[in-house]
């Protein structure tokens, strides 16, 4: 049964989607079958990375089943919203179907509230035996749940479906404060809704070893293990180039320092 991993931070621009893309890709390189789910219907960057606009799926998204359809229509089978991911592995090759599939989201979807916190978990359970890992890219929103009126947003549904939450943190104390605040909420979700959510940890993103403040921040985080994963992703222009070329780091400059860090993140998840 596939392990469900959520990449989540309430702040935008924290590196969630880059982590989702590269974690999925390096896990695939390690021999795993991956299902990816884009929970961010506002930006859909995860969908655009794995199902780009020029692809048949994204180009005809008015006819394509997506995450919102799965959560709204009970008679729709989960596998009907799953699409294969094709990646150009090198500059001379044609796109190849790797062992990654995706449940997409598309721009233009209005923010919705759902009547049960378990809708996503139930849908994932239909597919879980077919994959080793399910990677969810969360939106930059706070969890919202009104139990009395039965209103839950996608963040809440994602937390109720996950086994593990991985939080990218920038090198500042505000980011750490946000992590610990989020951890308190996740502990509540674990106690009331999802006993299978057994682990929350963070990794450092956009670390610059040339900055004294960043080096001091890293030294401080070493004392926070095990909630600090020990993974530190350096700032790098290579990451932006790989996103522009729609080639994850596993298949583009995979010996770079930032690629090595994401590979370590994949190994951390696989333990």
PDB file of C-alpha atoms in Angstrom, residues 65-78 123 126:
ATOM      1  CA  UNK A  65     -11.225  14.616 -15.368  1.00  0.00           C
ATOM      2  CA  UNK A  66      -9.399  16.246 -12.492  1.00  0.00           C
ATOM      3  CA  UNK A  67      -9.173  16.205  -8.715  1.00  0.00           C
ATOM      4  CA  UNK A  68     -12.284  18.345  -8.213  1.00  0.00           C
ATOM      5  CA  UNK A  69     -14.332  15.860 -10.266  1.00  0.00           C
ATOM      6  CA  UNK A  70     -13.180  12.968  -8.090  1.00  0.00           C
ATOM      7  CA  UNK A  71     -14.250  14.778  -4.934  1.00  0.00           C
ATOM      8  CA  UNK A  72     -17.629  15.888  -6.275  1.00  0.00           C
ATOM      9  CA  UNK A  73     -18.863  12.874  -8.268  1.00  0.00           C
ATOM     10  CA  UNK A  74     -19.124   9.591  -6.401  1.00  0.00           C
ATOM     11  CA  UNK A  75     -19.847   7.543  -9.523  1.00  0.00           C
ATOM     12  CA  UNK A  76     -16.560   8.571 -11.137  1.00  0.00           C
ATOM     13  CA  UNK A  77     -13.876   5.915 -10.707  1.00  0.00           C
ATOM     14  CA  UNK A  78     -10.610   7.255  -9.324  1.00  0.00           C
ATOM     15  CA  UNK A 123     -10.433   8.281  -3.298  1.00  0.00           C
ATOM     16  CA  UNK A 126      -8.988   3.122  -4.538  1.00  0.00           C
TER      17      UNK A 126
END
